[in-house]
mmCIF file of C-alpha atoms in Angstrom:
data_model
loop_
_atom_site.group_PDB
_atom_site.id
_atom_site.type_symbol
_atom_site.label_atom_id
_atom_site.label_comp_id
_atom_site.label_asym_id
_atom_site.label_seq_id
_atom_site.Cartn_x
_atom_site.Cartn_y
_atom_site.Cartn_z
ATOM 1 C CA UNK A 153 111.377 113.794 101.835
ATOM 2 C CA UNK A 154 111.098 115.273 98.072
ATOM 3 C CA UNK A 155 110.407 118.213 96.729
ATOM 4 C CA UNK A 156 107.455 118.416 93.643
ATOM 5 C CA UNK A 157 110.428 118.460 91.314
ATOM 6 C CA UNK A 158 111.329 114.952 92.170
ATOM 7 C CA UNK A 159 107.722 113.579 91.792
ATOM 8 C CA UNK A 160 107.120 114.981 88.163
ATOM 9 C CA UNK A 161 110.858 114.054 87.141
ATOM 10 C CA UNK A 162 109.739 110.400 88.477
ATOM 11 C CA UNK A 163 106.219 110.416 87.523
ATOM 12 C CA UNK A 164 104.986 113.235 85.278
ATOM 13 C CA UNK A 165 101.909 111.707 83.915
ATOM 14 C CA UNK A 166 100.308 110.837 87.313
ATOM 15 C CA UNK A 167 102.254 114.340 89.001
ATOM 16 C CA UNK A 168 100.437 115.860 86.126
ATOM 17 C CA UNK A 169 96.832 114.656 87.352
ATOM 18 C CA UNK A 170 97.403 115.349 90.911
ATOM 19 C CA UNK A 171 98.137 118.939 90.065
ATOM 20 C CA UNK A 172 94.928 119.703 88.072
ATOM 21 C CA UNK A 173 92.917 117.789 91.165
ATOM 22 C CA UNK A 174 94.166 120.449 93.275
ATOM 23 C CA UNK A 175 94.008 122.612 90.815
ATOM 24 C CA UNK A 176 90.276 122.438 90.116
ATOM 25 C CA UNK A 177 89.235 124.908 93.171
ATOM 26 C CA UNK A 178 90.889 126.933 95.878
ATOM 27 C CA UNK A 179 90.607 125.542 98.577
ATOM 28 C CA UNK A 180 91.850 122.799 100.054
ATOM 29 C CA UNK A 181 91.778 120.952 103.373
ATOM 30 C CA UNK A 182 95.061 120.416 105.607
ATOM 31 C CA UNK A 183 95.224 118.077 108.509
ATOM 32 C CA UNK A 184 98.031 119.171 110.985
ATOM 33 C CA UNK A 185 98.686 118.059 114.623
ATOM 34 C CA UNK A 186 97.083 119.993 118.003
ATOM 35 C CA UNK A 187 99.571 119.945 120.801
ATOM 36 C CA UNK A 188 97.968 116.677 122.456
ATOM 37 C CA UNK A 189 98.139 114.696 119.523
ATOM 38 C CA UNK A 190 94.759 114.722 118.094
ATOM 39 C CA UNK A 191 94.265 116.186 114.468
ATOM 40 C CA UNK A 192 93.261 119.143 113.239
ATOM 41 C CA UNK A 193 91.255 119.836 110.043
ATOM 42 C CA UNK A 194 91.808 123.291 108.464
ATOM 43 C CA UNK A 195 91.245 125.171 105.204
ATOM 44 C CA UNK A 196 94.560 126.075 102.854
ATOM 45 C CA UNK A 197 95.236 127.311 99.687
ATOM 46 C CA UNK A 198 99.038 125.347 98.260
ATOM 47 C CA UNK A 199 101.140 126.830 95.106
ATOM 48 C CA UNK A 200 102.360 124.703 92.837
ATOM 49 C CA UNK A 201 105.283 125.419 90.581
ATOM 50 C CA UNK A 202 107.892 123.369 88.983
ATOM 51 C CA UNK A 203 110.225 123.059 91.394
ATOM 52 C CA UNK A 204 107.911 122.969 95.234
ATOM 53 C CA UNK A 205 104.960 123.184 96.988
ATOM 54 C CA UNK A 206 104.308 126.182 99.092
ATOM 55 C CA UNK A 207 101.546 127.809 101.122
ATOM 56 C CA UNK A 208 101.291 130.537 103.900
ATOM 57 C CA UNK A 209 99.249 131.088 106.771
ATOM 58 C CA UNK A 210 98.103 133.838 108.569
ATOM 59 C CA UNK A 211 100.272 134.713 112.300
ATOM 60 C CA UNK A 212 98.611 133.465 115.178
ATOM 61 C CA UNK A 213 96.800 130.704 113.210
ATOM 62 C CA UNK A 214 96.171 127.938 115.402
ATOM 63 C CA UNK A 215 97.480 126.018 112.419
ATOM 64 C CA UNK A 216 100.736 127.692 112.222
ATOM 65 C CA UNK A 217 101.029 126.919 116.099
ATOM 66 C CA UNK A 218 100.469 123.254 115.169
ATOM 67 C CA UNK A 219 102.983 123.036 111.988
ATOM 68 C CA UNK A 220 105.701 125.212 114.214
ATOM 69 C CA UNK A 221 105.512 122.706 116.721
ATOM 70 C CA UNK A 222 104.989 119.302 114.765
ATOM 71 C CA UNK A 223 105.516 120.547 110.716
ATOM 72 C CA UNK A 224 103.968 116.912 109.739
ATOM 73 C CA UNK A 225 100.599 117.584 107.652
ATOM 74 C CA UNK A 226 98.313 116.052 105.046
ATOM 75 C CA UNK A 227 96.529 117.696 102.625
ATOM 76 C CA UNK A 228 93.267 117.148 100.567
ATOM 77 C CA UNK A 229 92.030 118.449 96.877
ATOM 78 C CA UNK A 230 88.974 120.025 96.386
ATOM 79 C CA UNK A 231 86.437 117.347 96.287
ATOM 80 C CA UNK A 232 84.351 118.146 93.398
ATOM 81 C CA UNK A 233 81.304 115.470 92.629
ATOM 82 C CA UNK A 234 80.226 114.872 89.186
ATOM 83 C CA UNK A 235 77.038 116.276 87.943
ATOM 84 C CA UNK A 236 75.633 113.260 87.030
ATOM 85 C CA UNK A 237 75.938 110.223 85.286
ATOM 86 C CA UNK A 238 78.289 107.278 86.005
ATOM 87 C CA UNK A 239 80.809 106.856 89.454
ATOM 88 C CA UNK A 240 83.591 107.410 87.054
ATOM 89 C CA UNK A 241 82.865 110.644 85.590
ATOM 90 C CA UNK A 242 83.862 111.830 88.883
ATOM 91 C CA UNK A 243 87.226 113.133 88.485
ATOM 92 C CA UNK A 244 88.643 112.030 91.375
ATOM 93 C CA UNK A 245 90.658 112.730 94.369
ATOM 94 C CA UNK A 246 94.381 113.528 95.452
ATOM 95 C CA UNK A 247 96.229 113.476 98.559
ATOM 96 C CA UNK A 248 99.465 114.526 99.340
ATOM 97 C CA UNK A 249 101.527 114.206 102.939
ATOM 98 C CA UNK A 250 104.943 114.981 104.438
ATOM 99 C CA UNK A 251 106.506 118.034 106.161
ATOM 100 C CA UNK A 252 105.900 121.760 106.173
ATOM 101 C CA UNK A 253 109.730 123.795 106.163
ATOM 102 C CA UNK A 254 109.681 127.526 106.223
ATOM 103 C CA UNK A 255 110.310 129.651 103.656
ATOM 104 C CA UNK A 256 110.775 133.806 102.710
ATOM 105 C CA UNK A 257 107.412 134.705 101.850
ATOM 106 C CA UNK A 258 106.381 135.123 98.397
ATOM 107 C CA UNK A 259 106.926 138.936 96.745
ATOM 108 C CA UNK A 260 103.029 140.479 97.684
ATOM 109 C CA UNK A 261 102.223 138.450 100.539
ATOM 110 C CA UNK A 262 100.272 139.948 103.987
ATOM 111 C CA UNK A 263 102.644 141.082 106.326
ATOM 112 C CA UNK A 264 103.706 138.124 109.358
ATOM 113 C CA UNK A 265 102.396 135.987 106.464
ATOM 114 C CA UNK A 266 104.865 132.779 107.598
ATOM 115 C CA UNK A 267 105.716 130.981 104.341
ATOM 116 C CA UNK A 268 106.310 126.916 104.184
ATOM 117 C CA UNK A 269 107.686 124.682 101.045
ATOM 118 C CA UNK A 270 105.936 121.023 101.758
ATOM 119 C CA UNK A 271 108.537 118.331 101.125
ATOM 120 C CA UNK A 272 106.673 115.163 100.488
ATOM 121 C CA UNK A 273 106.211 111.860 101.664
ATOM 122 C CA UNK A 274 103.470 110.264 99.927
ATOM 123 C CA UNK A 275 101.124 111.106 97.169
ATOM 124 C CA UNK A 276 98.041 109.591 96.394
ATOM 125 C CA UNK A 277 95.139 109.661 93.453
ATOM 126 C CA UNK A 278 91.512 107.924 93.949
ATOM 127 C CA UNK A 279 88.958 107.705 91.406
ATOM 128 C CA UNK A 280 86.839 105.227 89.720
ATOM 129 C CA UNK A 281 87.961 103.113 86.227
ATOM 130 C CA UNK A 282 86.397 103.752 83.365
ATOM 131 C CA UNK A 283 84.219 100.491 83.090
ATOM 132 C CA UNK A 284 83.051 101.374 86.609
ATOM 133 C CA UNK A 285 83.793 98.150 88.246
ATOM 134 C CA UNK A 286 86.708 99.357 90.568
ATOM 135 C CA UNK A 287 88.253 101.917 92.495
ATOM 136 C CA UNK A 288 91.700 102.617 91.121
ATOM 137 C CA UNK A 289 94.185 103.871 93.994
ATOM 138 C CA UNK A 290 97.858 105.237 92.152
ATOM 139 C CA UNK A 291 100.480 106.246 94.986
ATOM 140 C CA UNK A 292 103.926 107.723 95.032
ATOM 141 C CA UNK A 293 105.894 106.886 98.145
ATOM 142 C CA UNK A 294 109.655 108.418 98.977
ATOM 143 C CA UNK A 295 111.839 105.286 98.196
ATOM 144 C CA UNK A 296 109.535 103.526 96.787
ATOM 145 C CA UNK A 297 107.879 105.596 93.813
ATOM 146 C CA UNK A 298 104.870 105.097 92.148
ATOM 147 C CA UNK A 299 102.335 102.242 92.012
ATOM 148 C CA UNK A 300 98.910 101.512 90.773
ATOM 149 C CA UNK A 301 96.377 99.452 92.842
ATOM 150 C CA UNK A 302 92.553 98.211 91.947
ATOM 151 C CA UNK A 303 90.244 97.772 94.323
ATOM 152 C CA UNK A 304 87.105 95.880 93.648
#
């Protein structure tokens, strides 16, 4: 798995994009795993600095009990449409996914807050090229690094 730090050292420009994606509004979505298997979709809030990934959830979350027993999660960006015009003045997407590891929670958070750095596995950006003939899918992969894909 790597930490943020790794991506951007790798990949700034397209780190750099996925960051203002999630960036663009609080709240994100999260998929983690329910104890038979099947996923679960909740609502997060990540903190991005220069070196990791972090976010916190509340004790007793049903998420927390998912991430404690299986700490493999995905997470979404805000999806934020365009307010009109062509398919590729919409900014986009992100995705990120990999493993939750807990962490001292940050200086002014609730109390029981539990704390969690996500070390990444994959990282991916959607959104439409300018000349609106194709989607345009960039990834970043552990071990493999980053690629660019169009899709007609």
């Amino acid at each position: 798995m790597a930490t943020w730090r790794e991506i951007q050292a790798d990949s700034p420009q397209f780190a750099s994009r996925v960051r203002a994606l999630f960036d663009a509004g609080t709240n994100k979505t999260m998929a983690s795993l329910r104890r038979d298997g099947s996923p679960r979709i909740s609502g997060t809030e990540l903190v991005f600095d220069t070196e990791r990934i972090t976010l916190g959830m509340m004790p007793d979350s049903l998420k927390l009990h998912d991430v404690l027993r299986d700490p493999r999660v995905a997470i979404h960006s805000p999806t934020l449409e365009p307010s009109a015009g062509q398919p590729s003045d919409w900014a986009g997407d992100a995705k990120l996914a990999g493993e939750l590891v807990g962490t001292e929670p940050a200086l002014g958070d609730p109390p029981r807050t539990s704390s969690f750095e996500v070390n990444v596995h994959e990282v991916v950006l959607t959104y439409i090229d300018p000349d609106n003939t194709h989607l345009v899918i960039e990834s970043w992969h552990e071990g493999r690094g980053w690629q660019r894909i169009n899709r007609l």
